[in-house]
Tab-separated table of C-alpha atoms (C1' of nucleotides) in Angstrom:
chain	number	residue	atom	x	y	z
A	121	UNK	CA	152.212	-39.105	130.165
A	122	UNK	CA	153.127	-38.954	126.695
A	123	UNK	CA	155.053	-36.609	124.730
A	124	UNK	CA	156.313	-33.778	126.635
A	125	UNK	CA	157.090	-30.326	125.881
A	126	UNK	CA	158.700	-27.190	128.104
A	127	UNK	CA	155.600	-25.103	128.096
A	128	UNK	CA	157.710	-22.379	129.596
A	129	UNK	CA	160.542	-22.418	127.319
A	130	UNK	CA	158.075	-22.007	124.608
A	131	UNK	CA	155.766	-19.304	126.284
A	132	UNK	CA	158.953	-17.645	126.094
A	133	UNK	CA	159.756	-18.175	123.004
A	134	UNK	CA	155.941	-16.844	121.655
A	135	UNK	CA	156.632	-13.485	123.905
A	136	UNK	CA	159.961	-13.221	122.048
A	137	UNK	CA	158.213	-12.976	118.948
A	138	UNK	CA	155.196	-10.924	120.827
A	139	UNK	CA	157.596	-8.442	120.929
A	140	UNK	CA	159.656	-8.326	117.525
A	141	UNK	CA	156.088	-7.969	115.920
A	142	UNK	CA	155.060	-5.304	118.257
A	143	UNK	CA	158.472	-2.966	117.682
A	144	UNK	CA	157.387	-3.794	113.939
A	145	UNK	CA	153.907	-2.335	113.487
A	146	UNK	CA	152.789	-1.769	117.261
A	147	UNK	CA	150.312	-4.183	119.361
A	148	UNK	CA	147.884	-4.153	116.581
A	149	UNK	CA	150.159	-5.817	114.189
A	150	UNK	CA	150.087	-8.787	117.256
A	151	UNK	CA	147.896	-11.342	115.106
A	152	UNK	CA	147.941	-14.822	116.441
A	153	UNK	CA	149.026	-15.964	113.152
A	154	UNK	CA	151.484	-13.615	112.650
A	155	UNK	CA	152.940	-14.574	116.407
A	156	UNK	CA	152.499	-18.281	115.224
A	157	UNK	CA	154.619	-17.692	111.947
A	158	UNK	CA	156.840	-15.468	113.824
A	159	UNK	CA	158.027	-17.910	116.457
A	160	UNK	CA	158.228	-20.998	114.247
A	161	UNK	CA	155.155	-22.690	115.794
A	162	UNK	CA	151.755	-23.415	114.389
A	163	UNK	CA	149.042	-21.456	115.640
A	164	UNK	CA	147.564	-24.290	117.453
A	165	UNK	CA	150.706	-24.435	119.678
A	166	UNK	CA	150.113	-20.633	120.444
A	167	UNK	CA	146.462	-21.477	121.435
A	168	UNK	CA	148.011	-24.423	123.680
A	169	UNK	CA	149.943	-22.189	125.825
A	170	UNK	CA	147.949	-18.731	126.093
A	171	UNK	CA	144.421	-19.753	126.509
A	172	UNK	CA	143.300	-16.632	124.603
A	173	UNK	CA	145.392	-13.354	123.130
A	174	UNK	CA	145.036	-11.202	125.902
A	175	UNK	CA	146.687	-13.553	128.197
A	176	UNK	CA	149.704	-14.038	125.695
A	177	UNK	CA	149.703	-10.279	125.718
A	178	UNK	CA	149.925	-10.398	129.473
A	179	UNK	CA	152.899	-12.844	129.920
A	180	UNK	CA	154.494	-11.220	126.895
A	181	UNK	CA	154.475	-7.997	128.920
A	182	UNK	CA	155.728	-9.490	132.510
A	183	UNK	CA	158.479	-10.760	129.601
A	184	UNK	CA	159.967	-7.385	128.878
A	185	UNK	CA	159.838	-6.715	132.547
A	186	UNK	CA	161.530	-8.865	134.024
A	187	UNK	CA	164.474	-8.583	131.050
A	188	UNK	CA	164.411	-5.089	131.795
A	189	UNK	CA	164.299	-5.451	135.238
A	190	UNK	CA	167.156	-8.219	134.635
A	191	UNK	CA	169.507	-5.807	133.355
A	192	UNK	CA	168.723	-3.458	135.363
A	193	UNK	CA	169.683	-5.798	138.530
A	194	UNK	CA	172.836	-7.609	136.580
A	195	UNK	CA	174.400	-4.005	136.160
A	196	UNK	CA	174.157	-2.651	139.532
A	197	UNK	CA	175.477	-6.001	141.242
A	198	UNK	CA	178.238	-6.125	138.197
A	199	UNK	CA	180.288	-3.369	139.800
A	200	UNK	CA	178.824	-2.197	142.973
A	201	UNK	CA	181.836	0.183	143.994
A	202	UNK	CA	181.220	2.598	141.779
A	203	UNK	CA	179.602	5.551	143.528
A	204	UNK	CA	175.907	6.049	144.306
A	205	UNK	CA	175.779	8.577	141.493
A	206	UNK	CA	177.419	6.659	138.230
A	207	UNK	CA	175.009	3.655	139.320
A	208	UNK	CA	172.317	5.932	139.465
A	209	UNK	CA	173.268	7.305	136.240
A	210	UNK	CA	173.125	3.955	134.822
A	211	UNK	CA	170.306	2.908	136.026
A	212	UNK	CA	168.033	5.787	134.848
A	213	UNK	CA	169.748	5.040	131.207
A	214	UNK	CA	168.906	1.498	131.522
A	215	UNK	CA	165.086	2.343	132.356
A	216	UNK	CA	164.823	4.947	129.850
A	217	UNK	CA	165.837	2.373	126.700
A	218	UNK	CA	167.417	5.615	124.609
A	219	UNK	CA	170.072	3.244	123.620
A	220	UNK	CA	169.993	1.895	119.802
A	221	UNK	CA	169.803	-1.171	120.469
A	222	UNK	CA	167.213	-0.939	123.319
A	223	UNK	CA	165.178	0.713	120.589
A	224	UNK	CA	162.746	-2.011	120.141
A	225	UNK	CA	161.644	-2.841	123.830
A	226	UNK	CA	161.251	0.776	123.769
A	227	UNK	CA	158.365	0.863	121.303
A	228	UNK	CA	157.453	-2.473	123.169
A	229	UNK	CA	156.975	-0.960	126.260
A	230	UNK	CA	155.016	2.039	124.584
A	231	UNK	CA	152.967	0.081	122.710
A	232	UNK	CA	151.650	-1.898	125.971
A	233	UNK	CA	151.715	1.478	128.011
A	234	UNK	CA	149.172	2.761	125.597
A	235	UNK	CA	146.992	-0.670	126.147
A	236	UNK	CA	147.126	-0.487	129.530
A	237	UNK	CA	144.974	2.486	129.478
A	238	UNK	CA	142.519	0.566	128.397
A	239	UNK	CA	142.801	-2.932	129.629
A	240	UNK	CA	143.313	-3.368	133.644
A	241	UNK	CA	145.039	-6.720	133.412
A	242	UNK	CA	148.391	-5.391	131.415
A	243	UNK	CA	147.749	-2.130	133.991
A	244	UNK	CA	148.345	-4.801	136.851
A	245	UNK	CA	151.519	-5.726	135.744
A	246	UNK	CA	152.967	-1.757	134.178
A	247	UNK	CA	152.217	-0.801	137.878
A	248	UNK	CA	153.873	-3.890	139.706
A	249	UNK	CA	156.786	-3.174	137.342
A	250	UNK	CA	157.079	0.202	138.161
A	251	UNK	CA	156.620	-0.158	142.152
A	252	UNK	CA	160.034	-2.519	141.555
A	253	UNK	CA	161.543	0.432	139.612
A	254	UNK	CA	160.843	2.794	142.122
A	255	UNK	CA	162.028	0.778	144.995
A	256	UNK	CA	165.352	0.345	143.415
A	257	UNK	CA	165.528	4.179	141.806
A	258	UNK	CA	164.542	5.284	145.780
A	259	UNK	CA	167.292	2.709	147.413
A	260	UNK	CA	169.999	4.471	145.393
A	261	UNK	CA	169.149	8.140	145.800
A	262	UNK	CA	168.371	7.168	149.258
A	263	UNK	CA	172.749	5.588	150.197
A	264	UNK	CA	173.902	8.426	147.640
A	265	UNK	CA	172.774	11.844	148.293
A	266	UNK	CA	170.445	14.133	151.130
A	267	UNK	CA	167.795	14.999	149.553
A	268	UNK	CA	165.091	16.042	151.581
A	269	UNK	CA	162.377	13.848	149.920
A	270	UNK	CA	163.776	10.672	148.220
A	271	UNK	CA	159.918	9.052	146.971
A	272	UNK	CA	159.776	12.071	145.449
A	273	UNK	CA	163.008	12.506	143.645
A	274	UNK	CA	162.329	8.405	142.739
A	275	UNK	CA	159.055	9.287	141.268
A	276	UNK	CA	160.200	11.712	139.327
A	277	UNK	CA	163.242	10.105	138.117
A	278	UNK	CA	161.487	7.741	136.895
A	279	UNK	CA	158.750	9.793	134.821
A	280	UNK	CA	161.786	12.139	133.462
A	281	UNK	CA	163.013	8.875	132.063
A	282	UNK	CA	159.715	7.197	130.443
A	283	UNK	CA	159.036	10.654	128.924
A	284	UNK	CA	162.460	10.410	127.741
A	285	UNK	CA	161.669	7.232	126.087
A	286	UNK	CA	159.085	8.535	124.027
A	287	UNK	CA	160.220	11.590	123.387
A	288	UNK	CA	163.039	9.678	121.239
A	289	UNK	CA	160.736	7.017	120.056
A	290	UNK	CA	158.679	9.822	118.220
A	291	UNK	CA	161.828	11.890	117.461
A	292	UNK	CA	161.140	14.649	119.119
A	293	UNK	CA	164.489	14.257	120.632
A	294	UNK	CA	167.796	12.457	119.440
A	295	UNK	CA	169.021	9.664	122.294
A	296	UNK	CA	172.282	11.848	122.913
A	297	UNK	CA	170.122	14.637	123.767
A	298	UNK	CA	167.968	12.533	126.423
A	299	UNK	CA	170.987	10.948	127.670
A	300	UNK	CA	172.290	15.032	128.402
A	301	UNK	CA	168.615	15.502	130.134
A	302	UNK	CA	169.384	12.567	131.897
A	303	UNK	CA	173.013	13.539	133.699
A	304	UNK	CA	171.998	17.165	133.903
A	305	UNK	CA	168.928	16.049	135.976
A	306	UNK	CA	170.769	14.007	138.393
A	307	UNK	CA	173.673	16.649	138.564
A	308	UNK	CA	171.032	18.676	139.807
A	309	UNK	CA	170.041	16.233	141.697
A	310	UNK	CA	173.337	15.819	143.420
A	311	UNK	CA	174.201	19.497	143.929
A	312	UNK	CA	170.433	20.119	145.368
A	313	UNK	CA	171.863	21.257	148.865
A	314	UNK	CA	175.658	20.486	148.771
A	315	UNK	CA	175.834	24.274	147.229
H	101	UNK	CA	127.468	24.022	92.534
H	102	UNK	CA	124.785	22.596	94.313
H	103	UNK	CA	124.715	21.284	98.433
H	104	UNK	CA	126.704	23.208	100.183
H	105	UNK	CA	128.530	21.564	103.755
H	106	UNK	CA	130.704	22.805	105.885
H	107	UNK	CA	133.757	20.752	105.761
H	108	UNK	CA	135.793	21.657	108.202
H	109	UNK	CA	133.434	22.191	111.084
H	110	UNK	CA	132.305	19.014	110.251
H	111	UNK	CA	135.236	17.467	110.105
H	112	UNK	CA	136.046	18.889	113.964
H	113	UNK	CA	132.792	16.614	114.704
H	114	UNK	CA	134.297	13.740	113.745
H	115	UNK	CA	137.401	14.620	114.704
H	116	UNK	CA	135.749	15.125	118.681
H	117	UNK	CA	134.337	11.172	118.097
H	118	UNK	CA	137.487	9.825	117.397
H	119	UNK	CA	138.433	11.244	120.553
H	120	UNK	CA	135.626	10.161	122.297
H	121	UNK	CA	136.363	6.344	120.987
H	122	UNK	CA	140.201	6.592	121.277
H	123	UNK	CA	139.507	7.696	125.151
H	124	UNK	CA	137.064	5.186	125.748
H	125	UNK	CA	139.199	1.849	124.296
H	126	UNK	CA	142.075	2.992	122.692
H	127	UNK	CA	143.085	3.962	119.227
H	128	UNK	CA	141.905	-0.001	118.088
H	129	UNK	CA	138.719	0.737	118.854
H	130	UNK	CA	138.107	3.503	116.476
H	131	UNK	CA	136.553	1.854	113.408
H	132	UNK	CA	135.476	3.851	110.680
H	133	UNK	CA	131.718	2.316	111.554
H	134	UNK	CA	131.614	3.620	115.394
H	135	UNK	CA	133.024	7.139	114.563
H	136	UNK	CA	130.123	7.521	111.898
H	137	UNK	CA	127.589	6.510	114.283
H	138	UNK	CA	129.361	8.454	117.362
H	139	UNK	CA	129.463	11.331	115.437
H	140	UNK	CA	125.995	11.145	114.041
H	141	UNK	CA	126.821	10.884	110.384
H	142	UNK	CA	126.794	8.175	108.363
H	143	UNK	CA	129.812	6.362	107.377
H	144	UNK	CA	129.126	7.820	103.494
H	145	UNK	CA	130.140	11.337	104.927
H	146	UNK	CA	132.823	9.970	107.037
H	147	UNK	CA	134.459	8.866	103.781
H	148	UNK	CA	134.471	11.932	102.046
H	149	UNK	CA	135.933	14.208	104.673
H	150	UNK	CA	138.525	11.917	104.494
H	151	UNK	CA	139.740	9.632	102.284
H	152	UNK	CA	141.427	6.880	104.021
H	153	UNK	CA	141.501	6.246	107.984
H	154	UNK	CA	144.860	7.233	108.234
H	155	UNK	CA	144.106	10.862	106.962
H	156	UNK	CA	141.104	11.090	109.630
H	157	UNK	CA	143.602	10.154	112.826
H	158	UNK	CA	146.174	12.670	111.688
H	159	UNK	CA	143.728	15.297	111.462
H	160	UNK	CA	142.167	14.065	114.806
H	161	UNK	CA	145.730	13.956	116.331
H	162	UNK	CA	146.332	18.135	115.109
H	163	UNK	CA	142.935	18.506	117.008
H	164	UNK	CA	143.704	17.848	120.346
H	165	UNK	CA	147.271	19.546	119.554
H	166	UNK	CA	145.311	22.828	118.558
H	167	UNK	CA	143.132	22.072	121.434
H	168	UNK	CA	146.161	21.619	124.161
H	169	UNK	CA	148.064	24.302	122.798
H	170	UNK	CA	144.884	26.857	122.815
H	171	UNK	CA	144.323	25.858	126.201
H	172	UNK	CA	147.950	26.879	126.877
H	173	UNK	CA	147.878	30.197	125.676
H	174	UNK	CA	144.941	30.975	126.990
H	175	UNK	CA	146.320	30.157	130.561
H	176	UNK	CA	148.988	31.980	130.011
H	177	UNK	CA	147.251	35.538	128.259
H	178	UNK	CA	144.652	35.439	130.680
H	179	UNK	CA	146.715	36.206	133.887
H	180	UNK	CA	150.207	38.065	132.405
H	181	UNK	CA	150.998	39.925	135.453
H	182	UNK	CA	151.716	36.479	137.458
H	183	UNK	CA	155.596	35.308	138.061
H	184	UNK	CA	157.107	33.486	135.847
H	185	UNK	CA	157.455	30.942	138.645
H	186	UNK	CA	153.674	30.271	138.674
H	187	UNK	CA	153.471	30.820	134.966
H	188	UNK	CA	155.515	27.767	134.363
H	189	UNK	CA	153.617	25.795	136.754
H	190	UNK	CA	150.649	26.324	135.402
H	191	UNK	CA	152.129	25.625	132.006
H	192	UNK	CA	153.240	22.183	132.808
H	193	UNK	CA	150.545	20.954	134.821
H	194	UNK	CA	148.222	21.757	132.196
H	195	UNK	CA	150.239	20.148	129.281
H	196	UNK	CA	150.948	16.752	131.287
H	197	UNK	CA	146.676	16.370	131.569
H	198	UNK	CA	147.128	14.800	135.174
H	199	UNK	CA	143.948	16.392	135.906
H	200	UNK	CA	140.557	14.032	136.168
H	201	UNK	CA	139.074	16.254	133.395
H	202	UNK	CA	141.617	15.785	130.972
H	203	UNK	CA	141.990	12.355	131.607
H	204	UNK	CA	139.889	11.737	128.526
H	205	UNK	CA	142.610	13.548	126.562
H	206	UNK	CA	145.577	11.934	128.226
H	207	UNK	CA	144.949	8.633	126.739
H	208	UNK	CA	143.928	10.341	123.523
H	209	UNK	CA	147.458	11.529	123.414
H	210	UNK	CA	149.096	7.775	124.663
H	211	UNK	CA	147.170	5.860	122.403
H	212	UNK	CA	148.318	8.466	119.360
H	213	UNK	CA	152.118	8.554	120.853
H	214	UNK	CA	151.771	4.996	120.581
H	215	UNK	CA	150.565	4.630	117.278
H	216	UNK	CA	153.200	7.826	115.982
H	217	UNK	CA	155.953	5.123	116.772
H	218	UNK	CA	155.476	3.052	113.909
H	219	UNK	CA	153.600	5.513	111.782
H	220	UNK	CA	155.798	8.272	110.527
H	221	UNK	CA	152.807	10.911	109.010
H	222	UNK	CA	151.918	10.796	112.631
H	223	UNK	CA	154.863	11.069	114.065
H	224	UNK	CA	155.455	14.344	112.422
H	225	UNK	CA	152.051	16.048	113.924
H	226	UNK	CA	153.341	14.987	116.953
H	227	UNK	CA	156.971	16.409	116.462
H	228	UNK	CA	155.867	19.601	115.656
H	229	UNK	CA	153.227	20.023	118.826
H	230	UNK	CA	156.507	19.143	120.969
H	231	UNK	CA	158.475	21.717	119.137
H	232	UNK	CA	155.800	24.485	120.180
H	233	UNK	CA	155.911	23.056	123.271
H	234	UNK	CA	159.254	23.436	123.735
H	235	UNK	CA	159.504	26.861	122.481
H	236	UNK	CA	156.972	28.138	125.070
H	237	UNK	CA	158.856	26.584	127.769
H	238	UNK	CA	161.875	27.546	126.691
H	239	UNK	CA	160.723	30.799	126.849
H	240	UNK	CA	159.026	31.646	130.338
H	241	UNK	CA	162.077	29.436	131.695
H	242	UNK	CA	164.230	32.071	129.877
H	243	UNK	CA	162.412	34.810	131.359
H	244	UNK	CA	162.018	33.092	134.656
H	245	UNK	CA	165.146	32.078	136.411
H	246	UNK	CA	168.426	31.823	135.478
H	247	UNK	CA	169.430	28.243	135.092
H	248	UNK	CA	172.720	28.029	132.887
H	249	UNK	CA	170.925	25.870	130.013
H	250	UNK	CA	167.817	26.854	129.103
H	251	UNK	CA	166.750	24.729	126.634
H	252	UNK	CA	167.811	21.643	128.007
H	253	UNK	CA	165.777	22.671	131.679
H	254	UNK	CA	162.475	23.036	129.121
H	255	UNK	CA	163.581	19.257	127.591
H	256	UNK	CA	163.635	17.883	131.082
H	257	UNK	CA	160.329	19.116	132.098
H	258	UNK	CA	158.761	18.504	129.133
H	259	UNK	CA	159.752	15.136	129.339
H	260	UNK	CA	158.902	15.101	132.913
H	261	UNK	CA	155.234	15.872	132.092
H	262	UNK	CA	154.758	13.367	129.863
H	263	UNK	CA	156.125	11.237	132.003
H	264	UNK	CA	153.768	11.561	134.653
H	265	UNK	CA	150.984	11.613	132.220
H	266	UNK	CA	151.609	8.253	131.345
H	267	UNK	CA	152.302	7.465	134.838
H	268	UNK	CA	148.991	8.487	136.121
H	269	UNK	CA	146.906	6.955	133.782
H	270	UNK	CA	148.438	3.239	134.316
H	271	UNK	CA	147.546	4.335	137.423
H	272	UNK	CA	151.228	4.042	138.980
H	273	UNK	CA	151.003	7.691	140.778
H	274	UNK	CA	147.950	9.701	141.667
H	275	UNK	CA	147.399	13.400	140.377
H	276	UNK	CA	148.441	15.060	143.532
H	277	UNK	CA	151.338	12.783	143.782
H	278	UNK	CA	152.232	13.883	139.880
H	279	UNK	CA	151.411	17.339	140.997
H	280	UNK	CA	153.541	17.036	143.643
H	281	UNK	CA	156.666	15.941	141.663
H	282	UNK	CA	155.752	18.470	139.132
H	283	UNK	CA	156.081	21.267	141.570
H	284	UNK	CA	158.612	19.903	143.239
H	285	UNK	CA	160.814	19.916	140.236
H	286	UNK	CA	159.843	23.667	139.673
H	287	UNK	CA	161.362	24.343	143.070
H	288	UNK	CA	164.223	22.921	142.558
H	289	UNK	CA	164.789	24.861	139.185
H	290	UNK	CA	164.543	27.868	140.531
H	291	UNK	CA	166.340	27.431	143.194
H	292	UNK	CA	169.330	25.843	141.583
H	293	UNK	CA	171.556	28.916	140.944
H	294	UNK	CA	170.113	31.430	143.685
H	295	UNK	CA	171.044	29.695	146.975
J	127	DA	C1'	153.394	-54.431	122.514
J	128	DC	C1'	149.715	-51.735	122.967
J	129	DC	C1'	146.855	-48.179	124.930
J	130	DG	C1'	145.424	-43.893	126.592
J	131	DT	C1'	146.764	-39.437	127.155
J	132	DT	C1'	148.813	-35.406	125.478
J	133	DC	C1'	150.300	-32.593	121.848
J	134	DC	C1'	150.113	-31.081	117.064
J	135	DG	C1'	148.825	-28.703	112.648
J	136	DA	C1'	145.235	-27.719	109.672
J	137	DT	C1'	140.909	-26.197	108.597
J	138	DG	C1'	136.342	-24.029	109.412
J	139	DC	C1'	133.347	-20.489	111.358
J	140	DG	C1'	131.431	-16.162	112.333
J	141	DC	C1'	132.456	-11.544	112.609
J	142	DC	C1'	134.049	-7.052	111.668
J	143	DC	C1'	137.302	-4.310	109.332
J	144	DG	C1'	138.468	-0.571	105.540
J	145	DT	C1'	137.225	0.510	101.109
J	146	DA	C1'	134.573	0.780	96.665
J	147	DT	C1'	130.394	1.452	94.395
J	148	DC	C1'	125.890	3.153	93.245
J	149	DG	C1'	121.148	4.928	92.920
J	150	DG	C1'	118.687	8.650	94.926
J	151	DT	C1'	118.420	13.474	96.624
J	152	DT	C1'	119.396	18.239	96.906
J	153	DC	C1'	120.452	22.527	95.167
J	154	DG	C1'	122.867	26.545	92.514
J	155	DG	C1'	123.248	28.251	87.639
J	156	DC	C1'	121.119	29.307	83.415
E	130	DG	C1'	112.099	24.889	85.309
E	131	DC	C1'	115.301	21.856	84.490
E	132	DC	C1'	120.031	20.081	84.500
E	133	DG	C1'	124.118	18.632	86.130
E	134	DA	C1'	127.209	18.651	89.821
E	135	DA	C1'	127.944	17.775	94.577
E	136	DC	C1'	126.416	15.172	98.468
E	137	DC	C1'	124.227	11.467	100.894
E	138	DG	C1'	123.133	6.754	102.835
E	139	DA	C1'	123.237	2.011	102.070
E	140	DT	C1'	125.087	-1.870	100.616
E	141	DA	C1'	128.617	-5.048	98.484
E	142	DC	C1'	133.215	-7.064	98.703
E	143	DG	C1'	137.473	-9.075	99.814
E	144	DG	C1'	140.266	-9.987	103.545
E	145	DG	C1'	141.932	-10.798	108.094
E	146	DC	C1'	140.819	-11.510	112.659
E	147	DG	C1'	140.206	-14.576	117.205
E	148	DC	C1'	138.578	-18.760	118.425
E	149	DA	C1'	136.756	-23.682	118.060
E	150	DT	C1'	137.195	-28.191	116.287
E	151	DC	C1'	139.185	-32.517	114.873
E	152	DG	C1'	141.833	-36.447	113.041
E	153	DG	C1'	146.220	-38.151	113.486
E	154	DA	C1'	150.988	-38.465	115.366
E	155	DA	C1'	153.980	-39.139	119.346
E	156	DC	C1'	155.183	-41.139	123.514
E	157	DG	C1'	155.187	-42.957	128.644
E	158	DG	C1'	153.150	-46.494	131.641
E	159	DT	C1'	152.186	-51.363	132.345
DNA sequence: ACCGTTCCGATGCGCCCGTATCGGTTCGGC
DNA sequence: GCCGAACCGATACGGGCGCATCGGAACGGT
C-alpha cells in the first residue's frame, strides 16, 4: 500500500470548511470548488473522500452535531453539582447557539434545517440529532423538577430554543433578549406546581 | 399607451409558483425558467414584473406574509366572542403551519428563513411579519391573562411556534405531538399567576 | 531496486443558471 | 388609419456548476 493519507482527518477538515462557506452565503454558496479552495485541497481530493456533494453535505452535517452535541456533553460533565436547573439553563443556551460566537453554526444548522425539508438523507440525521437532544433535555427536567409531563416539557424546550435560534439569526430578536425568553421559560418551568 | 396588463395580479401568479417550487424542492429549485413555465407565462414576462430574481423572492416572501397574517385576522374577526384563552390558541397553531395543509407553506417559510440569514433585503420582510406577529400576540396575551411580562410571554411563544414548525417538517415531532406542546404551553400560561 | 497500487491535481464535458437583447405583435391616441 | 409605445416570446451569452477522466507522482511490499 502506497502513500497513505487520514481520510478522516481530512473529511473533517472538508466539513470544517462545509461549514465556514455555508455561515458565509448559505448551502447554496457550498460549491465543490469553493469547498476545495476553502480547505486547502484540490478538488480532486474532495471528490476522493465524498463520493458525490450530497454525501459531503451529509457528513458535514453529522459534523456540527456531534460538536454541538460535544459541548453540550463536555459542559454538563464539567461541573455536575450545580443544580438541575443552572445545567438546564445551560444546556438550552448551548442548543439554542444565541451566543456571538456560536453565530455561525447557527446559520449552519439553519441552512441544513431548511434542506432537510427537502432531502430525506440530511432529515435522517436533523432527527437522530434531535432524539439525542431530547433524551438529554428530558433526563434533566426529569432529576430536577415534578412536572407532570417531562417528554412534553423536553419537546418543547427544545422547539422554544431552535425558534430562538432563528429568531436572532434573522434579527427579529437581539441574543440578550432570547437568552431572557430562555430563563423566564424555565423559571416557569420550575415554579409550575411548587406555587 | 397601448397593451394594457395587470401587474400586480399577475405578479401574485407568479408569486403562488414560486411557492409552489420553493415547497416542492426548496428555495434552489426555483429558477427563473420553472417559475415561468409553472406559472404559465413565459420567462419574457417573468422578467419584467421583476427585474432581477432577488426582487421576485422578496415579493414572493411578503406574499405568504400577507397570506399568513390574513389568515390570522380572519380567525380571529370571525369568532370575537370566544376567550381569549382559545383565541390565542387558535392564533398560534395557525401561525406555526403544523397542520398537513399548510405544510406546503411551512417549508415556504424555512427555505425563505433560511435564505433571510445571509440576505439582508429579505431579512427585513421577514422582520417586519414577526413584528406584526408579535404585536397581535402581545395583545390577546394582554387581554387574556395576567402574566407579569407580557411581551416577553408573546416572544416565547412565538418562538415556540416556529420552533415546532421546523420541528415537524424534519419530521422530529408529529402535528398532534406539536399541538400538544403548543397547548400545553397555553396551559401553563394561564395558569401561572392564578393558582 | 523496482513495481503495482493508491493518491493527486488539472482539465474537459455537458448542463443549466440569470440576464441581456431583439424582432414581432398589440393596442390606445390622434 | 396609422404610429409609436408598451408588451411579448424566443433566443443568445457568459459563467459556474457537479461530475468524469487521466497522466504522473509518491510510496510500501518483496
Amino acid at each position: 500500500m502506497p502513500k497513505q493519507v487520514d481520510h478522516e482527518s481530512r473529511r473533517r477538515q472538508i466539513a470544517e470548511a462545509v461549514c465556514q462557506l455555508a455561515d458565509e452565503s448559505g448551502l447554496e454558496g457550498v460549491t465543490l470548488r469553493d469547498v476545495a479552495a476553502r480547505a486547502e485541497v484540490s478538488m480532486g481530493a474532495v471528490q476522493r473522500c465524498f463520493g458525490t456533494k450530497e454525501e459531503m453535505l451529509v457528513f458535514a452535517l453529522g459534523h456540527v452535531g456531534e460538536q454541538v452535541a460535544g459541548r453540550l456533553s463536555a459542559r454538563l460533565t464539567a461541573s455536575p453539582a450545580q443544580s438541575a436547573r443552572t445545567a438546564l439553563g445551560h444546556a438550552a443556551s448551548e442548543v439554542s447557539l444565541v451566543q456571538e460566537e456560536r453565530r455561525a453554526e447557527a446559520r449552519v444548522w439553519l441552512a441544513f434545517a431548511a434542506q432537510a425539508a427537502v432531502s430525506p438523507s440530511l432529515a435522517e440525521i436533523l432527527r437522530s440529532n434531535y432524539a439525542d437532544l431530547h433524551k438529554v433535555f428530558a433526563q434533566l427536567i426529569t432529576e430536577g423538577c415534578d412536572t407532570p409531563d417531562p417528554e412534553r416539557a423536553a419537546r418543547t424546550l427544545l422547539a422554544l430554543a431552535d425558534g430562538l435560534t432563528t429568531h436572532v439569526l434573522i434579527g427579529h430578536l437581539s441574543p440578550t433578549a432570547a437568552l431572557g425568553v430562555l430563563d423566564g421559560h424555565l423559571n416557569q418551568l420550575w415554579n409550575e406546581r411548587a406555587s
